Amino acid sequence: MADYEAVTAFLGQWGPFQQRVFFLLCLCIIPTGFTGLSIVFLADTPSHRCRIPADANITAAWRNSSIPLEEESHGGALVPSKCSRYKLDAVKSFSDRGLVPVMDVNLSDVQLEGCLDGWDYDRSAYISTIVSEWDLVCDDNWKKPMTSSLYFCGVFVGSFISGQLSDRFGRRIVLFATMAVQIVFTLLQVFSPSWAVFCTIHFVVGLGNISSYVAAFVLGTETLNPPVRTIFTTVGVSVFFGLGYMLLPLVAFFIRDWRMLLLALGMPGFLYVPFWWFIPESPRWLLSQGRVEEAEAILRLAAKRNKVEAPQVIFGPSMIDLKSERREAHNICDLLRSRNICGISVTLWLVWIAVTIAYYAVSLNTSNLHGSAYFNCFLSAVIEIPAYILSWLMFRCCSRRLTLFLTLFLGGALLFFIQLIPADLNALAIAVEMMGKFAATIAFAIVYAYSAEIYPTVLRNTAVCACSMASRIGSISAPYFIYLRNYSISLPYILIGSLTALAGLLSLLLPESYGMSLPDTIAHMQDFPG
């Protein structure tokens, strides 16, 4: 068949049409950046201790000594217990008898009890979070990572259904429908009366978040010409995702209440409504559906905007002859139908799982690092911008396969060796972790664009969504990698670093796509060398 890029070359590379599509689709990515990682502040755990009722009739000395001291899980310093207190009835008895703690009573002999009257939370960093509002601590601390995991379960489902809907009904309509879902349900979360309701709505927000991201990504991939496409898939969407991520700690710094923070993150979404009239459907997708007249109409309008003349016949018989193959219903099962495409798909899925664990585990861990959670989150976001720019430079002139291998292996090694840094060198530990995040971010940007290049037009959106869906195994489990800090501060780094480095080695099995035209049909895909 005639090459699509050659047929549409009359449009030029960077005219008003391409500029508008590029920047509007990039702007659509911003909400996915601050929504996807908002849980860092929505569900952060403030310092807390068992509440001693204000009306408890005990002396000031006993009130100050009513919480036992215990060793921190790392560092070994003695700190007030977060989940237990001395039995209040015993403390009242000692107080009534005029006994003084330590001097008259050996506190190690006093019985302990749980926080029967709830918890007092430190309000210096947050007015409220979902943790402080619904007491997701101590015996209920499992609910915090579960909240993030349920969000990523929504991302998993969104990755599954949106790709097939987009391949069947179009990129543009799915993009705007899923953006609407994300915006509306983010605002509904503000009114959540309980943790269960919050998680249910958070699941739907996750579904809309990834669906809109992938739809915008694929729409730009198929609409833009190769040089601009490379910039869009590596720098464009990634930098605007990073900008959204950078906005999160800035907004959260000034809005310390979780409900008001969600309101501030959701309301700007209505600014995207006019974009419907300015972002066109993918001509490639229309052509793959046999809708040649609609595809030509979009390209003729693009030519008019670029002030160039379109040929009298844009898509000749060689293009139209492919209607029959392209009209065939393709679904996610086609990704496993032959040995070649199955090998590529399984390998990519494993790589996506590993890089997602590394990226999200390090991103979600920012609130646990030494210092301000706002500064650490901002640093984690800022480090992504040069990473995305470097990914673009590498994508322009380097082997996809080699670049992916180097960034995954280097990132894994850096994260693995954090455990060897002495506990008192906090700045060095944060610097090495950010370097690992830098490498993982480059790998994440590259694997998105790399996957889109490997798969054909008839399956591209479904395939990218399937890869994203597979990666949700990683993002769903990422909060629990961080949860392992409760048992050993080194364990998350050992596991994450090892998995990421192994994924780098596995990526060497993938076919190279550097310098190749995008395949339009399954028959045009490269062979799997593994």
Short mmCIF file of C-alpha atoms in Angstrom, two decimals:
data_model
loop_
_atom_site.label_atom_id
_atom_site.label_comp_id
_atom_site.label_asym_id
_atom_site.label_seq_id
_atom_site.Cartn_x
_atom_site.Cartn_y
_atom_site.Cartn_z
CA MET A 1 0.00 0.00 0.00
CA ALA A 2 1.05 3.62 -0.40
CA ASP A 3 2.70 4.95 2.76
CA TYR A 4 0.34 7.15 4.82
CA GLU A 5 3.11 9.62 5.68
CA ALA A 6 4.02 9.97 2.00
CA VAL A 7 0.38 10.49 1.00
CA THR A 8 -0.13 13.23 3.63
CA ALA A 9 3.27 14.90 3.17
CA PHE A 10 1.60 17.80 1.33
CA LEU A 11 0.47 19.14 4.73
CA GLY A 12 4.04 19.93 5.76
CA GLN A 13 5.49 19.17 9.18
CA TRP A 14 4.68 22.09 11.50
CA GLY A 15 1.85 24.17 10.14
CA PRO A 16 -1.03 25.77 12.10
CA PHE A 17 -3.01 22.50 11.95
CA GLN A 18 -0.23 20.42 13.51
CA GLN A 19 0.53 23.13 16.08
CA ARG A 20 -3.08 23.29 17.21
CA VAL A 21 -3.47 19.52 17.51
CA PHE A 22 -0.12 19.24 19.31
CA PHE A 23 -0.76 21.86 21.99
CA LEU A 24 -4.44 21.13 22.60
CA LEU A 25 -3.76 17.42 23.10
CA CYS A 26 -0.83 18.27 25.39
CA LEU A 27 -3.09 20.53 27.45
CA CYS A 28 -5.52 17.62 27.79
CA ILE A 29 -2.75 15.70 29.55
CA ILE A 30 -2.27 18.18 32.43
CA PRO A 31 -5.19 16.92 34.60
CA THR A 32 -3.86 13.37 34.44
CA GLY A 33 -0.65 14.60 36.10
CA PHE A 34 -2.18 16.18 39.19
CA THR A 35 -5.11 13.77 39.51
CA GLY A 36 -3.05 10.59 39.22
CA LEU A 37 -0.75 11.43 42.15
CA SER A 38 -3.07 13.58 44.27
CA ILE A 39 -3.36 10.68 46.74
CA VAL A 40 0.13 11.67 48.01
CA PHE A 41 -1.56 14.59 49.82
CA LEU A 42 -5.15 13.37 50.04
CA ALA A 43 -4.06 10.31 52.02
CA ASP A 44 -0.88 11.42 53.76
CA THR A 45 -0.64 10.30 57.38
CA PRO A 46 0.01 13.16 59.81
CA SER A 47 1.83 12.51 63.07
CA HIS A 48 -0.68 11.14 65.54
CA ARG A 49 -1.09 9.69 69.00
CA CYS A 50 -3.91 8.29 71.10
CA ARG A 51 -6.40 10.89 72.27
CA ILE A 52 -6.78 11.45 75.97
CA PRO A 53 -10.28 12.86 76.52
CA ALA A 54 -10.27 16.50 77.57
CA ASP A 55 -12.69 15.68 80.40
CA ALA A 56 -10.45 12.93 81.80
CA ASN A 57 -9.81 13.98 85.40
CA ILE A 58 -6.04 13.40 85.58
CA THR A 59 -3.11 15.61 86.49
CA ALA A 60 -0.96 17.35 83.89
CA ALA A 61 1.95 15.05 84.75
CA TRP A 62 -0.10 11.95 84.02
CA ARG A 63 -1.62 13.50 80.88
CA ASN A 64 1.90 14.12 79.54
CA SER A 65 2.99 10.58 80.45
CA SER A 66 -0.11 8.69 79.32
CA ILE A 67 1.43 7.63 75.98
CA PRO A 68 4.21 5.00 76.14
CA LEU A 69 7.48 5.53 74.28
CA GLU A 70 8.63 3.07 71.64
CA GLU A 71 11.49 2.79 69.17
CA GLU A 72 11.05 4.05 65.64
CA SER A 73 11.15 1.38 62.93
CA HIS A 74 14.21 3.15 61.52
CA GLY A 75 16.67 5.23 63.47
CA GLY A 76 15.89 3.65 66.84
CA ALA A 77 14.85 6.93 68.52
CA LEU A 78 12.20 6.80 71.25
CA VAL A 79 8.93 8.41 70.17
CA PRO A 80 5.39 8.41 71.59
CA SER A 81 3.37 5.38 70.50
CA LYS A 82 0.91 5.99 67.69
CA CYS A 83 -1.41 3.12 68.47
CA SER A 84 -1.49 2.54 72.21
CA ARG A 85 -1.76 4.34 75.54
CA TYR A 86 -1.55 3.38 79.17
CA LYS A 87 -4.85 2.01 80.43
CA LEU A 88 -6.88 5.10 81.24
CA ASP A 89 -8.62 3.60 84.29
CA ALA A 90 -5.23 2.79 85.83
CA VAL A 91 -3.89 6.26 85.01
CA LYS A 92 -6.95 7.87 86.65
CA SER A 93 -6.43 5.72 89.74
CA PHE A 94 -2.77 6.74 90.04
CA SER A 95 -3.69 10.40 89.49
CA ASP A 96 -6.46 10.33 92.11
CA ARG A 97 -4.03 8.85 94.65
CA GLY A 98 -1.51 11.63 94.01
CA LEU A 99 1.16 9.33 92.60
CA VAL A 100 3.76 10.79 90.22
CA PRO A 101 4.72 8.93 87.00
CA VAL A 102 8.22 7.42 86.96
CA MET A 103 8.97 8.55 90.53
CA ASP A 104 6.13 6.62 92.20
CA VAL A 105 4.98 4.34 89.40
CA ASN A 106 7.08 2.19 87.10
CA LEU A 107 5.39 2.86 83.77
CA SER A 108 6.63 -0.42 82.27
CA ASP A 109 4.32 -2.21 84.74
CA VAL A 110 1.21 -0.30 83.64
CA GLN A 111 -1.12 -2.13 81.25
CA LEU A 112 -1.61 -0.81 77.73
CA GLU A 113 -4.77 -0.38 75.65
CA GLY A 114 -5.61 0.76 72.17
CA CYS A 115 -6.76 4.24 71.17
CA LEU A 116 -10.31 3.76 72.41
CA ASP A 117 -11.12 7.48 72.17
CA GLY A 118 -9.58 8.00 68.74
CA TRP A 119 -6.46 9.92 67.80
CA ASP A 120 -5.08 13.44 67.97
CA TYR A 121 -3.42 14.48 64.71
CA ASP A 122 -0.72 17.02 64.09
CA ARG A 123 -2.36 19.87 62.16
CA SER A 124 0.84 21.73 61.24
CA ALA A 125 1.10 20.14 57.77
CA TYR A 126 -2.56 19.43 56.98
CA ILE A 127 -5.93 20.68 58.13
CA SER A 128 -7.30 17.27 57.22
CA THR A 129 -6.61 14.25 55.02
CA ILE A 130 -8.74 11.17 54.46
CA VAL A 131 -6.47 9.43 56.97
CA SER A 132 -7.21 11.92 59.75
CA GLU A 133 -10.90 12.21 58.84
CA TRP A 134 -11.62 8.48 58.87
CA ASP A 135 -8.82 7.31 61.19
CA LEU A 136 -7.00 5.12 58.65
CA VAL A 137 -4.22 4.32 61.11
CA CYS A 138 -3.07 1.46 63.36
CA ASP A 139 -5.41 -1.51 62.81
CA ASP A 140 -6.92 0.29 59.80
CA ASN A 141 -3.64 1.42 58.23
CA TRP A 142 -4.10 -1.18 55.49
CA LYS A 143 -6.83 1.05 54.07
CA LYS A 144 -4.32 3.69 52.97
CA PRO A 145 -2.46 1.56 50.38
CA MET A 146 -5.80 -0.03 49.51
CA THR A 147 -7.10 3.42 48.54
CA SER A 148 -4.30 3.86 46.00
CA SER A 149 -4.66 0.30 44.76
CA LEU A 150 -8.39 0.72 44.12
CA TYR A 151 -7.65 3.84 42.11
CA PHE A 152 -5.22 1.83 39.99
CA CYS A 153 -7.82 -0.93 39.68
CA GLY A 154 -9.94 1.74 38.00
CA VAL A 155 -6.97 2.54 35.78
CA PHE A 156 -6.74 -1.17 34.97
CA VAL A 157 -10.38 -1.36 33.93
CA GLY A 158 -10.11 1.91 32.00
CA SER A 159 -7.09 0.60 30.12
CA PHE A 160 -9.09 -2.48 29.14
CA ILE A 161 -12.35 -0.94 27.98
CA SER A 162 -11.24 2.44 26.60
CA GLY A 163 -8.82 0.96 24.09
CA GLN A 164 -11.44 -1.23 22.49
CA LEU A 165 -14.05 1.53 22.61
CA SER A 166 -11.57 3.92 21.01
CA ASP A 167 -10.66 1.47 18.24
CA ARG A 168 -14.35 0.89 17.59
CA PHE A 169 -15.92 4.34 18.05
CA GLY A 170 -13.01 6.72 17.55
CA ARG A 171 -10.21 8.40 19.48
CA ARG A 172 -11.85 11.82 19.81
CA ILE A 173 -15.18 10.79 21.33
CA VAL A 174 -13.50 8.50 23.88
CA LEU A 175 -11.02 11.25 24.79
CA PHE A 176 -13.72 13.74 25.70
CA ALA A 177 -16.08 11.23 27.28
CA THR A 178 -13.38 9.96 29.63
CA MET A 179 -12.18 13.50 30.45
CA ALA A 180 -15.76 14.26 31.49
CA VAL A 181 -15.83 11.16 33.69
CA GLN A 182 -12.58 12.19 35.37
CA ILE A 183 -13.73 15.76 36.05
CA VAL A 184 -17.24 14.97 37.28
CA PHE A 185 -16.22 12.14 39.59
CA THR A 186 -13.30 14.14 41.02
CA LEU A 187 -15.85 16.75 42.09
CA LEU A 188 -18.18 14.06 43.46
CA GLN A 189 -15.37 12.85 45.73
CA VAL A 190 -15.58 16.14 47.61
CA PHE A 191 -18.90 14.99 49.09
CA SER A 192 -17.76 11.50 50.13
CA PRO A 193 -19.35 10.63 53.51
CA SER A 194 -17.12 7.63 54.17
CA TRP A 195 -13.91 5.89 53.13
CA ALA A 196 -15.85 3.22 51.21
CA VAL A 197 -17.71 5.83 49.14
CA PHE A 198 -14.47 7.76 48.52
CA CYS A 199 -12.75 4.62 47.23
CA THR A 200 -15.68 3.72 44.98
CA ILE A 201 -15.58 7.15 43.33
CA HIS A 202 -11.76 7.11 43.27
CA PHE A 203 -11.97 3.90 41.24
CA VAL A 204 -14.03 5.69 38.57
CA VAL A 205 -11.64 8.67 38.56
CA GLY A 206 -8.80 6.24 37.82
CA LEU A 207 -10.81 4.77 34.97
CA GLY A 208 -11.28 8.19 33.38
CA ASN A 209 -7.71 9.31 34.04
CA ILE A 210 -5.86 6.64 32.09
CA SER A 211 -8.50 6.45 29.36
CA SER A 212 -8.17 10.14 28.51
CA TYR A 213 -4.36 9.95 28.63
CA VAL A 214 -4.12 7.01 26.24
CA ALA A 215 -6.79 8.39 23.88
CA ALA A 216 -4.94 11.73 23.63
CA PHE A 217 -1.62 9.94 23.19
CA VAL A 218 -2.83 7.72 20.36
CA LEU A 219 -4.78 10.52 18.67
CA GLY A 220 -1.62 12.63 18.51
CA THR A 221 0.50 9.66 17.41
CA GLU A 222 -1.77 8.99 14.46
CA THR A 223 -2.49 12.60 13.44
CA LEU A 224 1.00 14.11 13.53
CA ASN A 225 3.78 13.41 11.03
CA PRO A 226 6.90 11.43 12.11
CA PRO A 227 9.25 14.27 13.27
CA VAL A 228 6.51 16.02 15.26
CA ARG A 229 5.10 12.69 16.43
CA THR A 230 8.42 11.85 18.10
CA ILE A 231 8.38 15.17 19.95
CA PHE A 232 4.74 14.69 20.95
CA THR A 233 5.09 11.13 22.25
CA THR A 234 8.29 11.76 24.21
CA VAL A 235 8.47 15.43 25.21
CA GLY A 236 4.97 16.75 24.53
CA VAL A 237 2.62 14.58 26.56
CA SER A 238 5.30 13.76 29.12
CA VAL A 239 6.30 17.36 29.89
CA PHE A 240 2.67 18.42 30.20
CA PHE A 241 2.04 15.45 32.50
CA GLY A 242 5.05 16.65 34.51
CA LEU A 243 3.63 20.19 34.60
CA GLY A 244 0.39 18.81 35.98
CA TYR A 245 2.38 16.84 38.54
CA MET A 246 4.33 20.01 39.48
CA LEU A 247 1.09 21.92 40.01
CA LEU A 248 -0.07 19.34 42.57
CA PRO A 249 2.33 20.20 45.46
CA LEU A 250 2.00 23.93 44.69
CA VAL A 251 -1.79 23.82 44.98
CA ALA A 252 -1.66 21.42 47.93
CA PHE A 253 0.75 23.72 49.79
CA PHE A 254 -1.87 26.47 49.85
CA ILE A 255 -4.92 24.21 50.26
CA ARG A 256 -4.38 21.92 53.25
CA ASP A 257 -7.90 20.45 53.44
CA TRP A 258 -8.43 17.38 51.27
CA ARG A 259 -11.97 18.26 50.19
CA MET A 260 -11.02 21.78 49.10
CA LEU A 261 -7.95 20.37 47.35
CA LEU A 262 -10.12 18.04 45.26
CA LEU A 263 -12.42 20.95 44.42
CA ALA A 264 -9.43 23.00 43.27
CA LEU A 265 -8.15 20.12 41.13
CA GLY A 266 -11.53 19.35 39.56
CA MET A 267 -12.98 22.74 38.64
CA PRO A 268 -10.41 23.67 35.93
CA GLY A 269 -11.57 20.65 33.94
CA PHE A 270 -14.53 22.62 32.58
CA LEU A 271 -12.08 24.76 30.62
CA TYR A 272 -11.61 21.80 28.26
CA VAL A 273 -15.18 21.81 26.94
CA PRO A 274 -14.43 24.14 23.97
CA PHE A 275 -11.61 21.83 22.86
CA TRP A 276 -14.25 19.54 21.30
CA TRP A 277 -14.60 21.96 18.38
CA PHE A 278 -10.86 22.25 17.74
CA ILE A 279 -9.49 18.70 18.00
CA PRO A 280 -10.28 16.50 14.96
CA GLU A 281 -10.70 12.75 14.74
CA SER A 282 -7.68 10.70 13.66
CA PRO A 283 -7.61 10.45 9.84
CA ARG A 284 -5.66 7.19 10.19
CA TRP A 285 -8.43 5.69 12.30
CA LEU A 286 -11.12 6.91 9.91
CA LEU A 287 -9.22 5.34 7.01
CA SER A 288 -8.84 2.06 8.92
CA GLN A 289 -12.63 2.03 9.29
CA GLY A 290 -13.15 2.62 5.57
CA ARG A 291 -14.45 6.16 6.18
CA VAL A 292 -12.29 7.60 3.42
CA GLU A 293 -14.45 10.65 2.72
CA GLU A 294 -14.31 11.82 6.36
CA ALA A 295 -10.55 11.29 6.52
CA GLU A 296 -10.08 13.29 3.32
CA ALA A 297 -12.35 16.08 4.63
CA ILE A 298 -10.17 16.50 7.74
CA LEU A 299 -6.98 16.54 5.67
CA ARG A 300 -8.43 19.07 3.21
CA LEU A 301 -9.42 21.31 6.11
CA ALA A 302 -5.90 20.88 7.54
CA ALA A 303 -4.42 21.85 4.17
CA LYS A 304 -6.61 24.96 4.11
CA ARG A 305 -5.39 25.96 7.58
CA ASN A 306 -1.78 25.32 6.58
CA LYS A 307 -2.37 27.33 3.38
CA VAL A 308 -1.28 24.51 1.11
CA GLU A 309 -3.13 22.85 -1.75
CA ALA A 310 -4.37 19.31 -1.26
CA PRO A 311 -4.20 16.89 -4.22
CA GLN A 312 -7.43 16.19 -6.05
CA VAL A 313 -7.39 12.57 -4.82
CA ILE A 314 -5.66 12.04 -1.48
CA PHE A 315 -6.19 8.33 -0.92
CA GLY A 316 -5.82 6.32 -4.11
CA PRO A 317 -6.94 2.73 -4.81
CA SER A 318 -3.94 1.24 -2.98
CA MET A 319 -5.20 2.81 0.25
CA ILE A 320 -8.85 2.01 -0.32
CA ASP A 321 -8.07 -1.65 -1.10
CA LEU A 322 -7.13 -2.06 2.54
CA LYS A 323 -10.67 -1.29 3.70
CA SER A 324 -11.61 -4.95 3.95
CA GLU A 325 -8.74 -5.85 6.27
CA ARG A 326 -9.10 -2.73 8.35
CA ARG A 327 -12.84 -3.17 8.78
CA GLU A 328 -12.29 -6.51 10.41
CA ALA A 329 -13.14 -6.35 14.10
CA HIS A 330 -9.94 -6.42 16.10
CA ASN A 331 -9.83 -6.89 19.84
CA ILE A 332 -7.41 -7.59 22.65
CA CYS A 333 -7.29 -11.31 21.77
CA ASP A 334 -5.44 -10.41 18.56
CA LEU A 335 -2.45 -9.44 20.71
CA LEU A 336 -1.92 -13.13 21.48
CA ARG A 337 -3.14 -14.72 18.26
CA SER A 338 0.23 -15.47 16.59
CA ARG A 339 3.58 -16.43 18.08
CA ASN A 340 5.17 -13.20 16.82
CA ILE A 341 2.69 -10.71 18.24
CA CYS A 342 2.27 -12.83 21.39
CA GLY A 343 6.02 -12.71 22.11
CA ILE A 344 6.12 -8.95 21.64
CA SER A 345 3.01 -8.40 23.77
CA VAL A 346 4.05 -10.56 26.74
CA THR A 347 7.54 -9.05 26.82
CA LEU A 348 6.18 -5.52 26.69
CA TRP A 349 3.64 -6.28 29.42
CA LEU A 350 6.37 -7.51 31.79
CA VAL A 351 8.50 -4.44 31.07
CA TRP A 352 5.54 -2.14 31.65
CA ILE A 353 4.76 -3.82 34.98
CA ALA A 354 8.31 -3.31 36.26
CA VAL A 355 8.72 0.30 35.12
CA THR A 356 5.32 1.19 36.58
CA ILE A 357 6.24 -0.28 39.96
CA ALA A 358 9.45 1.76 39.98
CA TYR A 359 7.81 4.99 38.84
CA TYR A 360 4.76 4.95 41.11
CA ALA A 361 6.46 3.47 44.17
CA VAL A 362 9.10 6.23 44.15
CA SER A 363 6.47 8.90 43.41
CA LEU A 364 4.16 7.73 46.20
CA ASN A 365 7.09 7.49 48.60
CA THR A 366 7.81 11.24 48.57
CA SER A 367 5.74 11.87 51.70
CA ASN A 368 7.89 9.33 53.59
CA LEU A 369 11.21 10.99 52.76
CA HIS A 370 13.09 13.23 55.18
CA GLY A 371 11.92 16.86 55.11
CA SER A 372 8.81 18.57 53.70
CA ALA A 373 6.37 16.37 51.78
CA TYR A 374 5.52 19.36 49.57
CA PHE A 375 9.16 20.03 48.65
CA ASN A 376 9.92 16.34 48.07
CA CYS A 377 6.88 15.93 45.83
CA PHE A 378 7.80 19.08 43.91
CA LEU A 379 11.37 17.79 43.52
CA SER A 380 10.02 14.46 42.28
CA ALA A 381 7.92 16.35 39.72
CA VAL A 382 10.65 18.77 38.62
CA ILE A 383 13.11 15.93 37.99
CA GLU A 384 10.69 14.60 35.36
CA ILE A 385 11.03 17.61 33.05
CA PRO A 386 14.73 17.11 32.17
CA ALA A 387 14.06 13.36 32.08
CA TYR A 388 11.40 13.84 29.42
CA ILE A 389 13.59 16.21 27.42
CA LEU A 390 16.46 13.71 27.53
CA SER A 391 14.07 10.91 26.50
CA TRP A 392 13.16 12.97 23.42
CA LEU A 393 16.81 13.54 22.50
CA MET A 394 17.55 9.83 22.95
CA PHE A 395 14.43 8.89 21.00
CA ARG A 396 15.53 11.02 18.05
CA CYS A 397 18.93 9.49 17.57
CA CYS A 398 19.23 6.29 19.59
CA SER A 399 18.04 2.73 19.41
CA ARG A 400 14.71 2.33 21.23
CA ARG A 401 15.68 -1.07 22.58
CA LEU A 402 19.12 -0.01 23.84
CA THR A 403 17.78 3.19 25.41
CA LEU A 404 15.06 1.32 27.26
CA PHE A 405 17.55 -1.25 28.51
CA LEU A 406 20.04 1.34 29.79
CA THR A 407 17.49 3.47 31.63
CA LEU A 408 15.76 0.50 33.27
CA PHE A 409 18.99 -1.17 34.33
CA LEU A 410 20.56 2.06 35.63
CA GLY A 411 17.38 3.07 37.49
CA GLY A 412 17.10 -0.36 39.07
CA ALA A 413 20.73 -0.31 40.20
CA LEU A 414 20.38 3.13 41.80
CA LEU A 415 17.24 2.16 43.71
CA PHE A 416 18.80 -1.13 44.82
CA PHE A 417 21.88 0.55 46.31
CA ILE A 418 19.91 3.09 48.40
CA GLN A 419 19.89 0.49 51.17
CA LEU A 420 23.68 0.87 51.50
CA ILE A 421 23.52 4.60 52.30
CA PRO A 422 23.97 5.36 56.05
CA ALA A 423 20.78 6.44 57.82
CA ASP A 424 22.20 9.86 58.77
CA LEU A 425 22.93 10.84 55.12
CA ASN A 426 19.33 11.80 54.30
CA ALA A 427 20.24 14.28 51.56
CA LEU A 428 22.35 11.69 49.74
CA ALA A 429 19.60 9.07 50.01
CA ILE A 430 17.04 11.50 48.56
CA ALA A 431 19.45 12.47 45.75
CA VAL A 432 20.07 8.83 44.78
CA GLU A 433 16.34 8.08 44.92
CA MET A 434 15.63 11.05 42.66
CA MET A 435 18.31 9.81 40.22
CA GLY A 436 16.55 6.45 40.18
CA LYS A 437 13.26 8.27 39.56
CA PHE A 438 14.97 10.21 36.76
CA ALA A 439 15.99 6.99 34.99
CA ALA A 440 12.59 5.34 35.57
CA THR A 441 10.84 8.41 34.15
CA ILE A 442 12.92 8.27 30.96
CA ALA A 443 12.08 4.57 30.64
CA PHE A 444 8.37 5.29 31.18
CA ALA A 445 8.34 7.97 28.46
CA ILE A 446 10.22 5.75 26.03
CA VAL A 447 8.16 2.61 26.58
CA TYR A 448 4.93 4.50 25.79
CA ALA A 449 6.26 5.81 22.47
CA TYR A 450 8.10 2.55 21.71
CA SER A 451 4.92 0.50 22.19
CA ALA A 452 2.94 2.80 19.90
CA GLU A 453 5.57 2.38 17.17
CA ILE A 454 5.67 -1.42 17.35
CA TYR A 455 1.93 -2.07 16.93
CA PRO A 456 -0.14 -1.46 13.75
CA THR A 457 -2.87 1.14 13.29
CA VAL A 458 -5.70 -1.43 13.42
CA LEU A 459 -4.59 -2.48 16.90
CA ARG A 460 -2.55 0.47 18.17
CA ASN A 461 -4.98 1.94 20.67
CA THR A 462 -6.06 -1.48 21.93
CA ALA A 463 -2.41 -2.56 22.19
CA VAL A 464 -1.24 0.56 24.05
CA CYS A 465 -4.23 0.25 26.36
CA ALA A 466 -3.42 -3.43 26.92
CA CYS A 467 0.15 -2.50 27.84
CA SER A 468 -1.17 0.17 30.16
CA MET A 469 -3.63 -2.35 31.58
CA ALA A 470 -0.84 -4.85 32.23
CA SER A 471 1.21 -2.14 33.91
CA ARG A 472 -1.63 -1.64 36.40
CA ILE A 473 -0.54 -4.86 38.04
CA GLY A 474 2.53 -2.80 38.90
CA SER A 475 0.70 0.34 39.97
CA ILE A 476 -1.86 -1.63 42.02
CA SER A 477 0.97 -3.32 43.90
CA ALA A 478 3.21 -0.21 44.14
CA PRO A 479 1.52 1.14 47.32
CA TYR A 480 2.19 -2.18 49.04
CA PHE A 481 5.88 -2.00 48.14
CA ILE A 482 5.93 1.25 50.12
CA TYR A 483 3.86 -0.37 52.89
CA LEU A 484 6.76 -2.81 53.40
CA ARG A 485 8.63 0.09 55.03
CA ASN A 486 6.70 -0.80 58.19
CA TYR A 487 8.73 -4.03 58.39
CA SER A 488 12.06 -3.01 56.84
CA ILE A 489 13.00 0.35 55.37
CA SER A 490 15.39 -1.37 52.92
CA LEU A 491 13.01 -4.04 51.61
CA PRO A 492 11.09 -1.81 49.13
CA TYR A 493 14.32 -0.61 47.52
CA ILE A 494 15.74 -4.13 47.22
CA LEU A 495 12.60 -5.46 45.52
CA ILE A 496 11.95 -2.45 43.27
CA GLY A 497 15.58 -2.16 42.19
CA SER A 498 15.87 -5.86 41.37
CA LEU A 499 12.64 -5.97 39.34
CA THR A 500 13.54 -2.86 37.36
CA ALA A 501 17.04 -4.09 36.47
CA LEU A 502 15.66 -7.48 35.38
CA ALA A 503 13.08 -5.75 33.18
CA GLY A 504 15.94 -3.89 31.51
CA LEU A 505 17.53 -7.18 30.53
CA LEU A 506 14.18 -8.50 29.28
CA SER A 507 13.68 -5.46 27.04
CA LEU A 508 16.61 -6.59 24.87
CA LEU A 509 14.26 -9.21 23.37
CA LEU A 510 12.04 -6.58 21.73
CA PRO A 511 12.29 -5.65 18.02
CA GLU A 512 13.87 -2.34 17.04
CA SER A 513 11.57 0.39 15.65
CA TYR A 514 14.03 3.26 15.20
CA GLY A 515 13.79 4.70 11.69
CA MET A 516 10.82 2.50 10.73
CA SER A 517 7.43 3.63 9.38
CA LEU A 518 4.42 2.95 11.56
CA PRO A 519 2.85 -0.41 10.59
CA ASP A 520 -0.76 -0.14 9.48
CA THR A 521 -1.71 -3.83 9.55
CA ILE A 522 -0.71 -6.87 11.60
CA ALA A 523 1.15 -8.29 8.60
CA HIS A 524 3.43 -5.24 8.60
CA MET A 525 4.68 -5.80 12.15
CA GLN A 526 8.33 -6.68 12.71
CA ASP A 527 9.42 -10.13 13.83
CA PHE A 528 9.99 -10.89 17.50
CA PRO A 529 13.69 -11.80 17.81
CA GLY A 530 13.20 -13.38 21.22
#
